[in-house]
mmCIF file of C-alpha atoms in Angstrom:
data_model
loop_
_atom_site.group_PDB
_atom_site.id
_atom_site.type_symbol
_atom_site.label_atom_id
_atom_site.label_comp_id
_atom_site.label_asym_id
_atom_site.label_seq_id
_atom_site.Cartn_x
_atom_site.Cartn_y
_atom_site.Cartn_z
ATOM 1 C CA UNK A 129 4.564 -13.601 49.124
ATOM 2 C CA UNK A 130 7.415 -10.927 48.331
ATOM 3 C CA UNK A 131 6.298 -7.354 47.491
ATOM 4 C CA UNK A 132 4.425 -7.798 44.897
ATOM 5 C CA UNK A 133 1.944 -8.873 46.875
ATOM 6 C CA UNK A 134 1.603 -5.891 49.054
ATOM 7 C CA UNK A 135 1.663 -3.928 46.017
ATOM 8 C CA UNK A 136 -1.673 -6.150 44.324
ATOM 9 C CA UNK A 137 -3.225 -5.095 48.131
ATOM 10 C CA UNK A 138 -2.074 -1.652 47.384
ATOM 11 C CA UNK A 139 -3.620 -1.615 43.750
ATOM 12 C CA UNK A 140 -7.099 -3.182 45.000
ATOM 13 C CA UNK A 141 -7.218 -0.518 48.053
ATOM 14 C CA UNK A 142 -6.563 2.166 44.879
ATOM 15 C CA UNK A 143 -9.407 0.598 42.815
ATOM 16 C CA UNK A 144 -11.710 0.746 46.070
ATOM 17 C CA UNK A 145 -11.215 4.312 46.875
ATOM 18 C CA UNK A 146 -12.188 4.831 43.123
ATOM 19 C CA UNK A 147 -15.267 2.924 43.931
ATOM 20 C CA UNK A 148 -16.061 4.529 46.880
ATOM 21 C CA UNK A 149 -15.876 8.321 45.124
ATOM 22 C CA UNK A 150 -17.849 7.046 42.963
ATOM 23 C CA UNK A 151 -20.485 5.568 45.188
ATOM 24 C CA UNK A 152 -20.209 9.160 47.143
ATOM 25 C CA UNK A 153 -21.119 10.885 43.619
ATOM 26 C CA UNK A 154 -24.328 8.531 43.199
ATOM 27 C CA UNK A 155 -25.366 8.956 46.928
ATOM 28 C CA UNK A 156 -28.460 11.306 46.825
ATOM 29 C CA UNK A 157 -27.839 12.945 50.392
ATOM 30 C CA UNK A 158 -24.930 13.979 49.097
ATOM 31 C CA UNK A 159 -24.408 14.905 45.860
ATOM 32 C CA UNK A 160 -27.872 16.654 45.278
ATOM 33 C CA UNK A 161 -27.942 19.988 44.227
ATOM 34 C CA UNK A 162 -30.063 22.052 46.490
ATOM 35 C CA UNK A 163 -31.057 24.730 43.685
ATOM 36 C CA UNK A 164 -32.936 21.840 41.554
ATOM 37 C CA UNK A 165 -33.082 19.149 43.589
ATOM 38 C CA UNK A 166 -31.555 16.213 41.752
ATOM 39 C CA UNK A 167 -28.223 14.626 42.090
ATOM 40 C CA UNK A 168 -26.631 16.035 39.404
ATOM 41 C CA UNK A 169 -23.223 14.453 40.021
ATOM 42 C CA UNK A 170 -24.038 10.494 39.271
ATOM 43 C CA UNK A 171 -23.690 10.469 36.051
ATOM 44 C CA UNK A 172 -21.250 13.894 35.553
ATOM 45 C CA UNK A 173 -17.946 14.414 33.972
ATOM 46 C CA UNK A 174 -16.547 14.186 37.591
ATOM 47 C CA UNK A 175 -17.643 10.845 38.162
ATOM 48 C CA UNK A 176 -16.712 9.318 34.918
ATOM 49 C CA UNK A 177 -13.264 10.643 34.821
ATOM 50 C CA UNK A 178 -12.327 9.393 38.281
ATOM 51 C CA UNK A 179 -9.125 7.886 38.991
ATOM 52 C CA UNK A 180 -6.529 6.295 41.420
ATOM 53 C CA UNK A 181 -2.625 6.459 40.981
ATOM 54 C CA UNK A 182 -0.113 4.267 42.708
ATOM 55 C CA UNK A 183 3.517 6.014 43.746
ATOM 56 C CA UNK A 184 5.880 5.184 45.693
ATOM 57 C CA UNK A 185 7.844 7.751 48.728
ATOM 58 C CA UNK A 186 11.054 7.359 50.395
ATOM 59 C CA UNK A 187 12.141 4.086 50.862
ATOM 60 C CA UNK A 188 8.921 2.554 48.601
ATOM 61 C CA UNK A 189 6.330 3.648 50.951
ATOM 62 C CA UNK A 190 3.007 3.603 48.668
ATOM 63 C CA UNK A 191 1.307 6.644 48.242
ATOM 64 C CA UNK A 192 -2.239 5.991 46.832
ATOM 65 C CA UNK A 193 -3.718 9.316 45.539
ATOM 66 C CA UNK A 194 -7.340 9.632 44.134
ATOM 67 C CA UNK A 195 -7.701 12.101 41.275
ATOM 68 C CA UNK A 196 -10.747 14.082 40.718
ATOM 69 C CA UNK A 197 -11.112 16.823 38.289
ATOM 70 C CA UNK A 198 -10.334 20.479 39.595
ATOM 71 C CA UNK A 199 -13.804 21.992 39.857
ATOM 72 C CA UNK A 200 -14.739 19.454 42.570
ATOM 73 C CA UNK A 201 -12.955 22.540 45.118
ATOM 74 C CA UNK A 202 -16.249 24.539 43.994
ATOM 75 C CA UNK A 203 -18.618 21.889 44.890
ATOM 76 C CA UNK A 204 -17.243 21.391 48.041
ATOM 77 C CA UNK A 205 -17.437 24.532 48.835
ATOM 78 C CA UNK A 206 -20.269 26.987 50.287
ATOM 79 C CA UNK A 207 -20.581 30.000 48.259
ATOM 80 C CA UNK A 208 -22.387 32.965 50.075
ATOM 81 C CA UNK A 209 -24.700 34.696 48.117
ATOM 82 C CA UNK A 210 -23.165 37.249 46.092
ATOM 83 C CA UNK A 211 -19.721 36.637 47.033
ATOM 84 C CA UNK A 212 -16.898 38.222 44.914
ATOM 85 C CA UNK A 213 -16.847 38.058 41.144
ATOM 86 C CA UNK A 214 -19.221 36.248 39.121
ATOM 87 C CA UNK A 215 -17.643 32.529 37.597
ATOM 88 C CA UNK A 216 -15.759 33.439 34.184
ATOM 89 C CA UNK A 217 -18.841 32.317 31.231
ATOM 90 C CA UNK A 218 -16.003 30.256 29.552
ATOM 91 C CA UNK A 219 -15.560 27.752 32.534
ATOM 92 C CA UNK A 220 -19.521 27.459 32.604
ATOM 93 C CA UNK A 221 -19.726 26.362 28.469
ATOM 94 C CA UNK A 222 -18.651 22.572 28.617
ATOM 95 C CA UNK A 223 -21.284 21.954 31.609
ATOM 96 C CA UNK A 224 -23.616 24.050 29.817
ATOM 97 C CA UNK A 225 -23.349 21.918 26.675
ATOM 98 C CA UNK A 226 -23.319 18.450 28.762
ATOM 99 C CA UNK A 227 -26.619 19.806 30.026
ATOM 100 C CA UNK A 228 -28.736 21.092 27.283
ATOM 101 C CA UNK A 229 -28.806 24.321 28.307
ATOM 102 C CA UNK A 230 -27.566 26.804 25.746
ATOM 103 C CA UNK A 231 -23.969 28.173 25.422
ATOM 104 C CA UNK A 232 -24.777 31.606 23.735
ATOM 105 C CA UNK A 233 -23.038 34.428 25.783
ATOM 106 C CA UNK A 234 -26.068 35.930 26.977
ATOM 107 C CA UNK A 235 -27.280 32.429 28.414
ATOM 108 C CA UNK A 236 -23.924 31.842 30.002
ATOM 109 C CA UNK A 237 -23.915 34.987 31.539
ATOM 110 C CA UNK A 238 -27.546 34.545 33.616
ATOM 111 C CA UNK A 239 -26.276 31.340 34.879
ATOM 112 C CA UNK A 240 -22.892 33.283 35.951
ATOM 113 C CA UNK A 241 -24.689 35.739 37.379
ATOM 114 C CA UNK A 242 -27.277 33.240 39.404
ATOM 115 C CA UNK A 243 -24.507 31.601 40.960
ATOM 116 C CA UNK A 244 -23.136 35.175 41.971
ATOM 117 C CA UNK A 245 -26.354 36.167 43.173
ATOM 118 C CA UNK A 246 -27.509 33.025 44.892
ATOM 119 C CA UNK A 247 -24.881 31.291 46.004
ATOM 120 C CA UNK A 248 -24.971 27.875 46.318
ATOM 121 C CA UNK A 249 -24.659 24.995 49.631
ATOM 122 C CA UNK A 250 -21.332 22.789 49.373
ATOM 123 C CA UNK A 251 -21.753 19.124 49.248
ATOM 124 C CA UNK A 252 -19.716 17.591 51.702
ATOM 125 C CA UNK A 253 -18.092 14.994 49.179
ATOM 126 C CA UNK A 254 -14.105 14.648 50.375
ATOM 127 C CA UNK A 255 -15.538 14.340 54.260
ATOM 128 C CA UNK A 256 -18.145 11.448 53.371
ATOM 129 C CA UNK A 257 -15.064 9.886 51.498
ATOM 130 C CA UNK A 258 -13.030 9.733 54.109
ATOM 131 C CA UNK A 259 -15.458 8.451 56.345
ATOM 132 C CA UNK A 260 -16.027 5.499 54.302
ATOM 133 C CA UNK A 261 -12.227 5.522 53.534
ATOM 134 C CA UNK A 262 -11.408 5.070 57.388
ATOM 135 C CA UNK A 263 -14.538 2.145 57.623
ATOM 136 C CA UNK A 264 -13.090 0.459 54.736
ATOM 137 C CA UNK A 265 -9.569 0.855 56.667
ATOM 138 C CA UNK A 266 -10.746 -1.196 59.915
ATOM 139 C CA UNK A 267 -13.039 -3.502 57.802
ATOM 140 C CA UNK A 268 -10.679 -4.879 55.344
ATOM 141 C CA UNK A 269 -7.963 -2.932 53.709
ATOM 142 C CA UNK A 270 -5.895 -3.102 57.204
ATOM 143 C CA UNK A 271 -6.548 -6.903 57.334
ATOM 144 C CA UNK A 272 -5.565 -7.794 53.637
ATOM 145 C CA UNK A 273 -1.710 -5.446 54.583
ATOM 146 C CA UNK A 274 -1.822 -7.000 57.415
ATOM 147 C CA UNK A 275 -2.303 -10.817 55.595
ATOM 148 C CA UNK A 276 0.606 -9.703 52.807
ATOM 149 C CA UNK A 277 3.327 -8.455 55.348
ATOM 150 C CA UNK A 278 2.739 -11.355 57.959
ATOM 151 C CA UNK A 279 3.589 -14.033 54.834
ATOM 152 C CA UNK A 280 6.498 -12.106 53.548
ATOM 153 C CA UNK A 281 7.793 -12.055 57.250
ATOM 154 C CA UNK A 282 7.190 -16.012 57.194
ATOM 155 C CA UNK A 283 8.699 -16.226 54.592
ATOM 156 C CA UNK A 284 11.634 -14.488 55.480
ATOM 157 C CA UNK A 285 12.292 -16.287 58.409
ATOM 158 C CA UNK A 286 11.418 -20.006 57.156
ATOM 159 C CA UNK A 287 14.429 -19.283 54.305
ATOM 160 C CA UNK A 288 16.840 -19.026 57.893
#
């Protein structure tokens, strides 16, 4: 196998972290929101506009990067109650929308100033995906790198 086999095993380990996010974003114990209950990231914008990206470092060292959208910072993170400014209205209108609920200022602004006044509890989405990132690891993705740069080295050495 020459390189382009290692790259295939790079490509599928890409695809699986993909798969994995996305399993993290359906998983109820993690993705629910505390303030109503419900997952409310399974079927969200974040979830259908995950994606993976293949480059390449240095000497062609793969870098495999998983790209979620930039609000997932805020879901990650535990807001205190009343902590700082309220969010801007305009960054709360396309979830609004998506939602049902209504985008009129005044509507906007009582969901702005909820969040202020609540808070709201993180969900611990980049740490459960590492987890099952480092399982995956020592299950399989290890094994199938392993697999592709054993054959190029045979075959290598069976050309001498």
């Amino acid at each position: 196998m020459s390189k382009a086999g290692v790259a295939r095993a790079v490509q599928r380990i890409a695809s699986d972290l993909v798969a994995l996010a996305s399993a993290v974003l359906e998983d109820d114990a993690v993705s629910t929101n505390a303030k109503v209950g419900r997952n409310t990231l399974s079927s969200s914008y974040l979830r259908q506009s995950l994606k993976s990206m293949v480059s390449e470092r240095g000497q062609g060292d793969p870098v495999i990067s998983t790209l979620f959208q930039h609000y997932v910072v805020y879901l990650e993170w535990s807001r205190p109650p009343k902590y700082g400014k309220q969010p801007p209205i305009g960054v709360l209108k396309d979830w609004a929308a998506s939602n049902g609920i209504p985008t009129d200022a005044h509507t906007l602004w009582a969901v702005s100033y909820a969040i202020w006044r609540d808070g709201h509890a993180g969900r611990p989405i980049f740490a459960t995906l590492d987890g099952l990132a480092d399982a995956r690891f020592d299950e399989r993705w290890a094994d199938e790198l392993f697999a592709e740069i054993t054959e190029q080295l045979d075959t290598l050495f069976s050309k001498k």
